[in-house]
Amino acid sequence: MPASAPRLQTDTYLPYMRDVIRCEQSLRELNQMWRMIESSAKMNCPQEAQTILPIMAATRDGFSRLEQELVDSLVREKVGNVLAAIGTKAQYVIDIVVRNLYERTADVGFLATDRELCTFVAGQSEDVDAIRSRLLAYRHKYTVYNEIMLLDTRGNVLVQLDPDSPVEGSTDPLIAQTLASDSFVETFRATDLRPGRSQALIYSRRMHHPQTGAVVGLLCLCFDFEAEMAGIFRSHRDPEGRSNMLLLDDHHRVIASADERWIATGTTVPVNPEGLPQLMIHEGREYLVRTACAEGYQGYMGPEGWLGQLMIPVDLAFSGDTRQTLATLDPAVASGLLAHARSFSPPLYEVMTATETIRRVVWNGQVITADQSGERVKLKTILDQISETGSRSNALFSQSIRDLYETVLESKQRNTEFVAQLLVDLLDRNLYERADDCRWWALTPELRSSLAAPEVPAAEARRLQEILAYIHSLYTVYTQLFVYDRNGHVIARSCRGSEPGPARIDAGTLERVRALGDDQAYHVSDFEPSPFYGGQPTYIYHAAVRDPLNDRQVVGGIGIVFDSAREFKAMLQGSLSQDSGISAYFVDREGRIISSTAGARPVTSTLALDPALRQLPRGRSVSRVVEHDGQYAVMGCAASQGYREFKVSDGYEEDVLAVVYLPLGAVRQDRNLPTAHGAVIEDGSFAATGQARETYATFQSGGNLLALPAVQVLEALPLSSLSARIPGGPQGRVGMLAPQDNSQIRHFVWVFDLGWLLHGRPSPEDSNSQIVIVRHGQHTVGLLIDALHAVPEFAAAQLMPSPFGTGHKLVSHFIKANGGQLLIQLLDPAALFERLVGGLLGDAEPEPDFEDTDTSEVLGK
């Protein structure tokens, strides 16, 4: 959202977000519980509670802050999710229309110079049926037109195709405007050229006398606007119909609507081109709105002022099922993604940080009260309440973060999948025009008459080359146009920016062109290196040129070389957002790359894809979270389905997949790291009734769950407390803690990386990272760990000596929790301090790594 955007008014959207309301209610209930616990401690045991009251106050303050931060973040992400989704579709609406209409500007320029048509309009031919047949042949190929008309300079209609809308003549101002212009004229409004229609989109161009060059009339191509927009809406409107997709004119009037009964054509609607997170009212209903202007294509910006727009009622915007992506992810992947929360969702990172603060406060309170001797016994009731409320708080935080995380991922998945759909749609629409072009140009009278002769004289070849050069000037997506005779010899060509290529086509292509049944048939080369394209891979479209006196006789052909490298890459890049690192590909069913925005994977190399994706049904799309090039990424994949008759009913099959990757952050190397706080300890499940129990502080490091006797743990502090860092310090020293306010640190304390001590690998640092302060005798050290876990109690019967002997002396025992299903490694404080304090510590090696040891093997010993 723009920096100037107004602050999001959370209360405006809350009534429409039932899940956020439930979360807010739970937060308030827990906040009240913390206040009650604090008040109870102050009234019932003020002296005994002195050590715990500061922690409880910090908890209450943290809860109040988190309550608002979490709710605001959830609302912001959900609103941002909707605005991003409808914004992408609004941009698509206008961009796909502009790309389509760009082709019309070229069509009218070429057809207005057709020699047979110009001869007829100049009055040198009177065969109306022949001209109508020629126009019908054109429309059979370019099915986007519902009417083609030829008019003289007085506006009299000489020939038209639509029998249901007869017109004798017109006084429309576009006639005079076209006759006076040396370019095309674009008209969109009601006109007497299309009676009975409220609006028509017409491309017109003046026509010249074939000998004198005098202006003799004009050609009008009437674009099938309603059918085209209906196809766009049918393919890309949300299936549930919760939003409406619109095309607007420069006065913000609706000129096309996905649902006329909802928002009718001609209605004026509010617009939101800046994408502001605010509600807009239309006919008494509140909407979220996104408006997009055309980005342009090949310098063409489309009809002046046209806009794409999506409108979704706020009461429907946040309904519907979510994807539940997290439930399908490996826990290690989910944990790794959360480590990158700062980069891909700052609000999520803020909530995670606040959550860790609260979690640390609860953990510290449980540790501090582990020694229940003396006056602390009186706190038993208060401590039980703290423990229970802390557990409820942790569960709520975890679920809230999961909900927020789902919202972030869902937004990115939906957008990435839609971009993939857009890309294959753009590709099919573009290549549809190429199939049309080659077939129509093959009907050019000059080509047919020249190639029908036994030989083509040099002068005639030069004339053909001039015709190709003119066509080429109108259609910039080709690097070369060439015509060849019945033996495959190239007679004339127009070449731009590359070597001309061979003097004849290959025998296989010539055979296929000769076998084309009629003027509706065409042949496309495989996407492979071609000498006509400088040895690079591309598609070349061919159509047969037929004898003017015998349509069954093929006298040669025309080949048009698509500039695939430039055009495909422009499609990919033009449809991608500015998200850092995003990449996109066109690939075939084997994963062979047709085009790529990633330089590391050039054209014709292979993109590794899940076999299920390569078999994705035509017209279908999917998105998922994957690992790609060492990054966690959201991947969208869509399979082409053709456009109109192209690749649908014309016999041509060439499926293409669009694949889009949006990176979320580097893959975590500590693959065995469980999700933070994921393993639940069933406290005391193995203890015999009445058996003495001891409290342990548990935490995570290097993918393992570890423990220390709670009486030897002072507290945990955030990683941000670390000062005087020592990069690569000896024996895993990472820095020093200075005396802290509101903590039990009264002097400088060295901090060591526990991951390095145990496994010889530095611990990753993220929002979960903590420093646990441990005291043994007169010495105190800090241990950098991956995440705090819990403070449970265990009986002596649940401890078993380490089966690895003295070689792993830092781990003295294993704790068998949850009926022996969960092993917790118990650190030996004496051995730990002997190593850390006894020498600081010479050249002692890290502990041998046994994180991959089979649990059943350990339990068996």
GROMACS .gro file of N, CA, C and O in nm, residues 117 120-122 126 128 131-132 135 147-163 165-172 174-175 179 191-195 202 207 216-222:
model
  204
  117LEU      N    1  -0.967  -0.536  -5.242
  117LEU     CA    2  -1.066  -0.452  -5.174
  117LEU      C    3  -1.055  -0.307  -5.224
  117LEU      O    4  -1.158  -0.240  -5.247
  120PHE      N    5  -1.207  -0.266  -5.564
  120PHE     CA    6  -1.354  -0.264  -5.558
  120PHE      C    7  -1.405  -0.128  -5.509
  120PHE      O    8  -1.497  -0.070  -5.569
  121VAL      N    9  -1.350  -0.077  -5.401
  121VAL     CA   10  -1.397   0.051  -5.345
  121VAL      C   11  -1.371   0.164  -5.445
  121VAL      O   12  -1.449   0.260  -5.455
  122ALA      N   13  -1.264   0.152  -5.528
  122ALA     CA   14  -1.233   0.255  -5.627
  122ALA      C   15  -1.326   0.247  -5.747
  122ALA      O   16  -1.319   0.332  -5.838
  126GLU      N   17  -1.691  -0.470  -5.989
  126GLU     CA   18  -1.830  -0.467  -5.943
  126GLU      C   19  -1.876  -0.601  -5.889
  126GLU      O   20  -1.995  -0.622  -5.865
  128VAL      N   21  -1.957  -0.787  -5.624
  128VAL     CA   22  -1.985  -0.776  -5.481
  128VAL      C   23  -1.973  -0.910  -5.412
  128VAL      O   24  -1.919  -0.921  -5.300
  131ILE      N   25  -1.612  -0.998  -5.339
  131ILE     CA   26  -1.557  -0.917  -5.229
  131ILE      C   27  -1.613  -0.964  -5.095
  131ILE      O   28  -1.541  -0.976  -4.995
  132ARG      N   29  -1.744  -0.996  -5.096
  132ARG     CA   30  -1.803  -1.046  -4.970
  132ARG      C   31  -1.738  -1.179  -4.932
  132ARG      O   32  -1.711  -1.205  -4.814
  135LEU      N   33  -1.403  -1.105  -4.773
  135LEU     CA   34  -1.417  -1.056  -4.635
  135LEU      C   35  -1.458  -1.169  -4.540
  135LEU      O   36  -1.414  -1.175  -4.425
  147GLU      N   37  -1.833  -0.794  -3.764
  147GLU     CA   38  -1.878  -0.722  -3.883
  147GLU      C   39  -1.758  -0.657  -3.950
  147GLU      O   40  -1.666  -0.608  -3.882
  148ILE      N   41  -1.758  -0.660  -4.085
  148ILE     CA   42  -1.658  -0.589  -4.164
  148ILE      C   43  -1.734  -0.514  -4.271
  148ILE      O   44  -1.821  -0.572  -4.339
  149MET      N   45  -1.702  -0.385  -4.290
  149MET     CA   46  -1.777  -0.300  -4.383
  149MET      C   47  -1.681  -0.222  -4.472
  149MET      O   48  -1.574  -0.178  -4.428
  150LEU      N   49  -1.721  -0.202  -4.597
  150LEU     CA   50  -1.652  -0.113  -4.689
  150LEU      C   51  -1.747   0.001  -4.723
  150LEU      O   52  -1.865  -0.022  -4.757
  151LEU      N   53  -1.699   0.126  -4.713
  151LEU     CA   54  -1.780   0.244  -4.739
  151LEU      C   55  -1.709   0.334  -4.838
  151LEU      O   56  -1.584   0.337  -4.843
  152ASP      N   57  -1.787   0.411  -4.914
  152ASP     CA   58  -1.726   0.511  -5.001
  152ASP      C   59  -1.709   0.641  -4.924
  152ASP      O   60  -1.739   0.648  -4.804
  153THR      N   61  -1.661   0.743  -4.990
  153THR     CA   62  -1.630   0.869  -4.921
  153THR      C   63  -1.754   0.943  -4.874
  153THR      O   64  -1.745   1.034  -4.791
  154ARG      N   65  -1.871   0.908  -4.923
  154ARG     CA   66  -1.996   0.974  -4.881
  154ARG      C   67  -2.067   0.897  -4.770
  154ARG      O   68  -2.175   0.935  -4.728
  155GLY      N   69  -2.007   0.787  -4.726
  155GLY     CA   70  -2.067   0.710  -4.618
  155GLY      C   71  -2.161   0.603  -4.664
  155GLY      O   72  -2.227   0.537  -4.580
  156ASN      N   73  -2.169   0.578  -4.793
  156ASN     CA   74  -2.253   0.469  -4.842
  156ASN      C   75  -2.185   0.335  -4.816
  156ASN      O   76  -2.066   0.319  -4.841
  157VAL      N   77  -2.261   0.239  -4.768
  157VAL     CA   78  -2.207   0.106  -4.740
  157VAL      C   79  -2.205   0.027  -4.870
  157VAL      O   80  -2.311   0.002  -4.931
  158LEU      N   81  -2.087  -0.013  -4.911
  158LEU     CA   82  -2.071  -0.088  -5.035
  158LEU      C   83  -2.085  -0.239  -5.012
  158LEU      O   84  -2.146  -0.309  -5.093
  159VAL      N   85  -2.026  -0.287  -4.902
  159VAL     CA   86  -2.035  -0.430  -4.867
  159VAL      C   87  -2.033  -0.441  -4.715
  159VAL      O   88  -1.959  -0.367  -4.648
  160GLN      N   89  -2.112  -0.532  -4.661
  160GLN     CA   90  -2.104  -0.564  -4.519
  160GLN      C   91  -2.130  -0.714  -4.503
  160GLN      O   92  -2.177  -0.780  -4.597
  161LEU      N   93  -2.099  -0.768  -4.385
  161LEU     CA   94  -2.111  -0.912  -4.364
  161LEU      C   95  -2.229  -0.952  -4.276
  161LEU      O   96  -2.278  -1.063  -4.287
  162ASP      N   97  -2.271  -0.867  -4.185
  162ASP     CA   98  -2.374  -0.906  -4.088
  162ASP      C   99  -2.512  -0.889  -4.149
  162ASP      O  100  -2.564  -0.777  -4.162
  163PRO      N  101  -2.580  -1.000  -4.185
  163PRO     CA  102  -2.712  -0.989  -4.249
  163PRO      C  103  -2.821  -0.947  -4.152
  163PRO      O  104  -2.929  -0.905  -4.193
  165SER      N  105  -2.802  -0.703  -3.940
  165SER     CA  106  -2.794  -0.562  -3.907
  165SER      C  107  -2.763  -0.480  -4.033
  165SER      O  108  -2.657  -0.419  -4.045
  166PRO      N  109  -2.857  -0.479  -4.129
  166PRO     CA  110  -2.830  -0.412  -4.257
  166PRO      C  111  -2.818  -0.260  -4.242
  166PRO      O  112  -2.893  -0.199  -4.167
  167VAL      N  113  -2.720  -0.204  -4.313
  167VAL     CA  114  -2.697  -0.060  -4.311
  167VAL      C  115  -2.673  -0.014  -4.455
  167VAL      O  116  -2.590  -0.072  -4.527
  168GLU      N  117  -2.746   0.089  -4.498
  168GLU     CA  118  -2.727   0.142  -4.633
  168GLU      C  119  -2.623   0.252  -4.637
  168GLU      O  120  -2.545   0.264  -4.733
  169GLY      N  121  -2.621   0.331  -4.533
  169GLY     CA  122  -2.525   0.441  -4.529
  169GLY      C  123  -2.515   0.498  -4.389
  169GLY      O  124  -2.590   0.460  -4.299
  170SER      N  125  -2.421   0.590  -4.369
  170SER     CA  126  -2.395   0.643  -4.236
  170SER      C  127  -2.355   0.789  -4.246
  170SER      O  128  -2.291   0.832  -4.342
  171THR      N  129  -2.392   0.862  -4.143
  171THR     CA  130  -2.348   1.001  -4.128
  171THR      C  131  -2.259   1.017  -4.005
  171THR      O  132  -2.236   1.128  -3.959
  172ASP      N  133  -2.211   0.906  -3.954
  172ASP     CA  134  -2.130   0.909  -3.833
  172ASP      C  135  -2.003   0.993  -3.856
  172ASP      O  136  -1.937   0.980  -3.960
  174LEU      N  137  -1.717   0.952  -3.754
  174LEU     CA  138  -1.594   0.875  -3.770
  174LEU      C  139  -1.555   0.863  -3.917
  174LEU      O  140  -1.438   0.842  -3.949
  175ILE      N  141  -1.653   0.878  -4.009
  175ILE     CA  142  -1.622   0.866  -4.152
  175ILE      C  143  -1.532   0.980  -4.196
  175ILE      O  144  -1.425   0.958  -4.255
  179LEU      N  145  -1.134   0.952  -4.308
  179LEU     CA  146  -1.089   0.995  -4.440
  179LEU      C  147  -0.980   1.101  -4.431
  179LEU      O  148  -0.895   1.112  -4.521
  191THR      N  149  -2.340   0.403  -3.261
  191THR     CA  150  -2.320   0.451  -3.397
  191THR      C  151  -2.425   0.392  -3.489
  191THR      O  152  -2.472   0.279  -3.467
  192ASP      N  153  -2.461   0.470  -3.592
  192ASP     CA  154  -2.559   0.417  -3.687
  192ASP      C  155  -2.501   0.309  -3.778
  192ASP      O  156  -2.575   0.245  -3.853
  193LEU      N  157  -2.370   0.286  -3.770
  193LEU     CA  158  -2.310   0.175  -3.843
  193LEU      C  159  -2.346   0.040  -3.780
  193LEU      O  160  -2.339  -0.063  -3.847
  194ARG      N  161  -2.381   0.042  -3.652
  194ARG     CA  162  -2.422  -0.081  -3.582
  194ARG      C  163  -2.554  -0.053  -3.512
  194ARG      O  164  -2.562  -0.037  -3.390
  195PRO      N  165  -2.664  -0.045  -3.588
  195PRO     CA  166  -2.794  -0.011  -3.531
  195PRO      C  167  -2.841  -0.115  -3.430
  195PRO      O  168  -2.812  -0.234  -3.441
  202ILE      N  169  -1.511   0.008  -3.309
  202ILE     CA  170  -1.482   0.002  -3.451
  202ILE      C  171  -1.342   0.057  -3.478
  202ILE      O  172  -1.305   0.163  -3.427
  207MET      N  173  -0.900   0.408  -4.746
  207MET     CA  174  -0.850   0.323  -4.854
  207MET      C  175  -0.816   0.410  -4.975
  207MET      O  176  -0.879   0.514  -4.999
  216VAL      N  177  -1.044   0.679  -5.163
  216VAL     CA  178  -1.167   0.637  -5.230
  216VAL      C  179  -1.273   0.585  -5.132
  216VAL      O  180  -1.388   0.563  -5.172
  217GLY      N  181  -1.239   0.565  -5.009
  217GLY     CA  182  -1.336   0.514  -4.913
  217GLY      C  183  -1.267   0.471  -4.785
  217GLY      O  184  -1.155   0.516  -4.754
  218LEU      N  185  -1.334   0.385  -4.708
  218LEU     CA  186  -1.276   0.341  -4.582
  218LEU      C  187  -1.322   0.199  -4.548
  218LEU      O  188  -1.425   0.152  -4.599
  219LEU      N  189  -1.242   0.135  -4.465
  219LEU     CA  190  -1.269   0.000  -4.414
  219LEU      C  191  -1.302   0.012  -4.266
  219LEU      O  192  -1.234   0.085  -4.191
  220CYS      N  193  -1.405  -0.059  -4.222
  220CYS     CA  194  -1.441  -0.063  -4.079
  220CYS      C  195  -1.436  -0.208  -4.030
  220CYS      O  196  -1.507  -0.294  -4.083
  221LEU      N  197  -1.354  -0.233  -3.930
  221LEU     CA  198  -1.351  -0.362  -3.861
  221LEU      C  199  -1.424  -0.346  -3.729
  221LEU      O  200  -1.382  -0.266  -3.644
  222CYS      N  201  -1.531  -0.420  -3.710
  222CYS     CA  202  -1.611  -0.410  -3.587
  222CYS      C  203  -1.573  -0.524  -3.493
  222CYS      O  204  -1.601  -0.642  -3.521
   0.00000   0.00000   0.00000
